Tab-separated table of C-alpha atoms and ligand atoms in Angstrom:
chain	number	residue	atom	x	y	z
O	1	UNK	CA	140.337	33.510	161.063
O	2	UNK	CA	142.812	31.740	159.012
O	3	UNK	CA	146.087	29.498	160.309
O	4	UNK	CA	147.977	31.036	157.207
O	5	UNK	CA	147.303	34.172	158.237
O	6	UNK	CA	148.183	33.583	161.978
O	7	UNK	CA	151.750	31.583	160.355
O	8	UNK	CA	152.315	35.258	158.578
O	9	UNK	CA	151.297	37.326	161.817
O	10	UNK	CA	154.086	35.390	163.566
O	11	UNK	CA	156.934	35.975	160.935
O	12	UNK	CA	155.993	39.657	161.080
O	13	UNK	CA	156.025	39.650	165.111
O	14	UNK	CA	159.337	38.071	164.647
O	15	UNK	CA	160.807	40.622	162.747
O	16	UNK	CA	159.551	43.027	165.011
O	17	UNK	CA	156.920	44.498	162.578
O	18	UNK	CA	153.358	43.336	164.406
O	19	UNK	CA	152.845	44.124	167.607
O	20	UNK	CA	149.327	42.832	167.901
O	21	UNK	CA	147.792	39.325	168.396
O	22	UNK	CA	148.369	36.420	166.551
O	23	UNK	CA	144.334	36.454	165.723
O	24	UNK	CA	144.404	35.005	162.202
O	25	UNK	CA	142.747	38.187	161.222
O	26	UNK	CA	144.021	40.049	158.599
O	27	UNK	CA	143.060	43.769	160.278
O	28	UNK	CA	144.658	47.329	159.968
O	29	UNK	CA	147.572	46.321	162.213
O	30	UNK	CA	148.729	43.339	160.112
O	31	UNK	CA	148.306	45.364	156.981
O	32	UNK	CA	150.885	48.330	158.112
O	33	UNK	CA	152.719	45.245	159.943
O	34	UNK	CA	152.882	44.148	155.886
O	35	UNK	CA	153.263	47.420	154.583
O	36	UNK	CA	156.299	47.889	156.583
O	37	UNK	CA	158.246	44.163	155.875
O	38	UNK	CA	157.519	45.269	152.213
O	39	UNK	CA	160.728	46.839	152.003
O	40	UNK	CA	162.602	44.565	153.569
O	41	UNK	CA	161.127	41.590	151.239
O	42	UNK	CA	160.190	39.663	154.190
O	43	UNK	CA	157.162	38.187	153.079
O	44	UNK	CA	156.649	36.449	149.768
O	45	UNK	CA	154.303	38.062	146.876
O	46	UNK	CA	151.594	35.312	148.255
O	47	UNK	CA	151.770	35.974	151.479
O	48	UNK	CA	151.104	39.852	151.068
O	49	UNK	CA	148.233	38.641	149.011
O	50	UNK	CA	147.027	36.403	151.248
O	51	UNK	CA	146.615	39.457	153.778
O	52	UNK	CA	145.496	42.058	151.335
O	53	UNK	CA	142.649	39.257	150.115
O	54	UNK	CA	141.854	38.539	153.784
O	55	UNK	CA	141.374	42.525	154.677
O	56	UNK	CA	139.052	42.845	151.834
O	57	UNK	CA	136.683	40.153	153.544
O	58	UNK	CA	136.838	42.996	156.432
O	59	UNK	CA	133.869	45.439	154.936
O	60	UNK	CA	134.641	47.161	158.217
O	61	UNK	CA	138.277	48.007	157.352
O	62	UNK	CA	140.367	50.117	154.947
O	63	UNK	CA	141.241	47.527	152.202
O	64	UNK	CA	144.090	47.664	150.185
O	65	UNK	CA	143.743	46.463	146.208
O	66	UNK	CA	145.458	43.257	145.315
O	67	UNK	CA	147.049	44.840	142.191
O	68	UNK	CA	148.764	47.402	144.320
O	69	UNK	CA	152.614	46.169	144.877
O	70	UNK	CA	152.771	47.372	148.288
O	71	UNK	CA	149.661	47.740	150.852
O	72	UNK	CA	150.549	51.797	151.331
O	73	UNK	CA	148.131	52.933	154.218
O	74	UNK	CA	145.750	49.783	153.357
O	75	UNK	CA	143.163	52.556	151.952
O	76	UNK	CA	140.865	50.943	149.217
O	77	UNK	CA	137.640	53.473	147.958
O	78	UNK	CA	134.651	52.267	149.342
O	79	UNK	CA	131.430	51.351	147.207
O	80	UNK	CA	129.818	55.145	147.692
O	81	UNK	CA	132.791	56.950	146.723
O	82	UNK	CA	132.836	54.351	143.735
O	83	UNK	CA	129.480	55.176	142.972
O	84	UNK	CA	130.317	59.143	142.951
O	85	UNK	CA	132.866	57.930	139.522
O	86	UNK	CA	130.280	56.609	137.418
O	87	UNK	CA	130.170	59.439	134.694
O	88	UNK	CA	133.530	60.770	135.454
O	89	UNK	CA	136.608	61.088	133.021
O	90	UNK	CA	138.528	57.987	132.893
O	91	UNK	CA	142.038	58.951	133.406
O	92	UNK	CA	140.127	61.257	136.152
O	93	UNK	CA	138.946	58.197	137.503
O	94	UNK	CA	142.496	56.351	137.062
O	95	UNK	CA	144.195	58.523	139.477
O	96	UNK	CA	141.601	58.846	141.992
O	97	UNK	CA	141.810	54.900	142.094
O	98	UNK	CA	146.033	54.846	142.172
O	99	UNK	CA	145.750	57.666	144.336
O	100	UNK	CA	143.943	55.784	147.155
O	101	UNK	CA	146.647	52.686	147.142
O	102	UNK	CA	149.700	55.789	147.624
O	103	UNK	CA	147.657	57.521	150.015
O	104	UNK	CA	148.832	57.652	153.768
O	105	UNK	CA	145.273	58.918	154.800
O	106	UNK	CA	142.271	56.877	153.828
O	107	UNK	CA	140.125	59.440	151.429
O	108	UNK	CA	136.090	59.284	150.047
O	109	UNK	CA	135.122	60.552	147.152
O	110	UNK	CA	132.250	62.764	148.056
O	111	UNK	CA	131.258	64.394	144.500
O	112	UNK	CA	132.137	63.521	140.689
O	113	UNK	CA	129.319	65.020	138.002
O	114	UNK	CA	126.874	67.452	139.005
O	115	UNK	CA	124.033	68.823	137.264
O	116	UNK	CA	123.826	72.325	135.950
O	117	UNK	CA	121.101	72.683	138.980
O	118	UNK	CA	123.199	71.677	141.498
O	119	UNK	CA	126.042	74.054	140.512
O	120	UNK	CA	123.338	77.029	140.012
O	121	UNK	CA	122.877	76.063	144.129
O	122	UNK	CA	126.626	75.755	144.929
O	123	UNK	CA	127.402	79.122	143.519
O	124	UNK	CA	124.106	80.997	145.035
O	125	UNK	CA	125.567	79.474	147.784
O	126	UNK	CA	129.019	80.497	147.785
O	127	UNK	CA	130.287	77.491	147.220
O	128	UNK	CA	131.732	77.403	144.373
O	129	UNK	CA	132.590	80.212	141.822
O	130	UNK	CA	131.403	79.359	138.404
O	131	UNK	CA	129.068	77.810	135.826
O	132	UNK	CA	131.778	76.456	134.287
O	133	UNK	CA	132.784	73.770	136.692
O	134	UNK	CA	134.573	70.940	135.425
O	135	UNK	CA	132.141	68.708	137.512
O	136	UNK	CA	129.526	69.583	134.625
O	137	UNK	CA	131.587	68.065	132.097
O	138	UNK	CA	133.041	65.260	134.224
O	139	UNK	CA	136.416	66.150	134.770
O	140	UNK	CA	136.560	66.930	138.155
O	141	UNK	CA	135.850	65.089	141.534
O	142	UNK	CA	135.616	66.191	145.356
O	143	UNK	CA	137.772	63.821	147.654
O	144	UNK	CA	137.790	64.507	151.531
O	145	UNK	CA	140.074	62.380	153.963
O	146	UNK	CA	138.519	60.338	156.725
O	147	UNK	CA	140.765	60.424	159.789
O	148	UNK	CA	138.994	58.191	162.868
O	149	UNK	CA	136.479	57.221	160.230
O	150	UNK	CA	135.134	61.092	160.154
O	151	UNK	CA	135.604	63.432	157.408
O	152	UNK	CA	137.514	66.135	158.322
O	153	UNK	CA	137.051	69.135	156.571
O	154	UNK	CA	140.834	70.343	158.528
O	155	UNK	CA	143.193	71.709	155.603
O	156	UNK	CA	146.050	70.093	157.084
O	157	UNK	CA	144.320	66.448	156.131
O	158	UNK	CA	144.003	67.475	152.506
O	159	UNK	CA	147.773	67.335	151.647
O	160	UNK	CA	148.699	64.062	152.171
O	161	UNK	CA	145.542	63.645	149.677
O	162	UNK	CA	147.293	66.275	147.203
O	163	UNK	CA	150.548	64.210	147.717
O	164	UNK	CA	148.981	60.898	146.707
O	165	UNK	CA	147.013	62.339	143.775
O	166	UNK	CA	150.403	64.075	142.624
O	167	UNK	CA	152.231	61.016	142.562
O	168	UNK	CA	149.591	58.835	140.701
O	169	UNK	CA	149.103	61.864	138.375
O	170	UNK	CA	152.582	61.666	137.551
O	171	UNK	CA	153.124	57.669	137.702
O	172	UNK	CA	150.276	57.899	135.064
O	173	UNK	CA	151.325	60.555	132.840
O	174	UNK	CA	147.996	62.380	133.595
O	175	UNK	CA	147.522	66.524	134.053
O	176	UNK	CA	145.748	67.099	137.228
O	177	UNK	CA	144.899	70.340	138.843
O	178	UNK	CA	144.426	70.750	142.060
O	179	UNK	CA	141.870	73.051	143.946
O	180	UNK	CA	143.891	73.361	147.002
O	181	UNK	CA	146.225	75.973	145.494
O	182	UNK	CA	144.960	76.373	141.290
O	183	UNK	CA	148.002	74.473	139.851
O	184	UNK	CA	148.622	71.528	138.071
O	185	UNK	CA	150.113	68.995	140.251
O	186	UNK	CA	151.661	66.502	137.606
O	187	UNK	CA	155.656	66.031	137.985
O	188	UNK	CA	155.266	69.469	139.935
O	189	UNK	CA	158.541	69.991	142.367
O	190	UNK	CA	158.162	70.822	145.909
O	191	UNK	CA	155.390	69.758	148.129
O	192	UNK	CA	151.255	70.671	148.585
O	193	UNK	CA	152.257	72.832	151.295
O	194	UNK	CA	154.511	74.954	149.114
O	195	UNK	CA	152.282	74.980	146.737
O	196	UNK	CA	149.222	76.320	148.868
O	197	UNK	CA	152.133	78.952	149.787
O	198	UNK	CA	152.908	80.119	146.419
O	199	UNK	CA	149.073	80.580	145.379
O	200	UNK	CA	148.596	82.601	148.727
O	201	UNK	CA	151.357	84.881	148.068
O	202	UNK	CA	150.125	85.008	144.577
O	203	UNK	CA	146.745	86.503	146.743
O	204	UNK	CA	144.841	83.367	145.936
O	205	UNK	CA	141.933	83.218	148.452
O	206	UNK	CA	139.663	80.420	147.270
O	207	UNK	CA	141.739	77.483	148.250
O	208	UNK	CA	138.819	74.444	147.071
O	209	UNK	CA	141.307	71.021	149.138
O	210	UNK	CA	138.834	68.343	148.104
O	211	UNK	CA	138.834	69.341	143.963
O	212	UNK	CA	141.010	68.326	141.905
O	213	UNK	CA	140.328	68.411	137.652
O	214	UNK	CA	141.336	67.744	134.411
O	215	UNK	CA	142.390	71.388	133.157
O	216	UNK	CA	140.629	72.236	130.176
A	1	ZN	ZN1	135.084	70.273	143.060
C-alpha cells in the first residue's frame, strides 16, 4: 500500500479512468486506469512509474516493464517463459520481449531451443513437420496467450499475439515469420486474420499460432 499511489488512484478516478478503490495498490485496474490517461498526458512520467514499479512488487499480476512508454495491457514475461529464451537468437529474443509490452493479451513463452530428440518426438508425433526446425538452431520460439490465467490453445487468442509480434518486428527492423499463416510478418499490410486467410486459400493446412522464426 502506498499514499502516492492512492494520491494517483484518485487523479485517475477523477478523470473518470479508475473505477476501483482507492487501495494504494498498484493492481491490473490501476494499470489499464494508467494505460488509458496515457494518451491524454494526465499523469506525469513519475507517476506512471511509480505504478508500473509498484505492479512489479505484485508477483501475482501481469507487470508492465518500466522502459516501456506506455503500460499497453500491463503484460510483462514471467520468469519461466524467460527461462524458455536462454539459447535463443537475440533479435528473436528482442521482439518476443517488445512484443509482450504491445500486446493486448498477456502471452508465455512455452518453447525456445529444442534438442534434435525432442523434435525426432514432435514429428513422430505429428507435431511438427520437419528436422529442420528453426527451434534446433535457435531461431524460433512457441508463445501461447493466457486469457483468465489459462493457456488457451483457441486460434482466435493467437492474433492479437501475431499483432504484437508484427509491430515489434517492425518497430525493430527485425524479419519474423509467423507459423500462424507461413509469412513474414515484418511491415506486412493488412491484419493476422487476413493473413491466416490468404495462406488458407493458398491451401495451407498446417497453421502452427504459437511459432514464430527467424526465416533462414
Ligand atoms: Zn515452434
Amino acid at each position: 500500500m502506498s499514499s502516492y499511489i492512492k494520491q494517483i488512484q484518485t487523479t485517475l478516478k477523477q478523470a473518470g479512468f479508475y473505477k476501483g478503490e482507492i487501495d494504494g495498490i498498484a493492481g491490473k485496474m490501476t494499470v489499464e486506469a494508467v494505460n488509458q490517461a496515457a494518451q491524454n498526458k494526465l499523469l506525469s512520467p513519475d507517476e506512471v512509474r511509480a505504478v508500473s514499479e509498484q505492479h512489479q512488487s505484485h508477483p501475482q499480476l501481469a507487470t508492465p516493464t518500466p522502459d516501456a512508454p506506455t503500460l499497453a495491457g500491463g503484460f510483462v514475461l514471467g520468469d519461466g517463459s524467460l527461462a524458455k529464451l536462454n539459447g535463443v537468437n537475440p533479435n528473436l529474443v528482442k521482439v518476443v520481449k517488445r512484443a509482450i509490452q504491445l500486446s493486448s493479451v498477456d502471452f508465455r513463452v512455452i518453447e525456445g531451443v529444442r534438442t534434435k530428440a525432442r523434435q525426432a518426438e514432435l514429428v513422430r508425433k505429428g507435431a511438427s513437420k520437419t528436422m529442420n526446425s528453426r527451434h534446433l538452431t535457435g531461431h524460433a520460439v512457441d508463445i501461447v496467450p493466457v486469457i483468465d490465467g489459462k493457456v488457451s490453445w483457441d486460434f482466435n487468442h493467437y492474433y492479437p499475439l501475431a499483432k504484437a509480434m508484427a509491430q515489434a518486428a517492425t518497430e525493430l527492423g527485425v524479419k519474423v515469420r509467423w507459423g500462424g499463416a507461413w509469412t513474414v510478418i515484418t511491415s506486412k499490410a493488412g491484419t493476422p486474420q487476413d493473413w491466416v486467410k490468404a495462406y488458407r486459400a493458398g491451401g495451407g493446412r498446417f497453421l502452427d499460432g504459437p511459432h514464430f522464426e527467424l526465416p533462414a
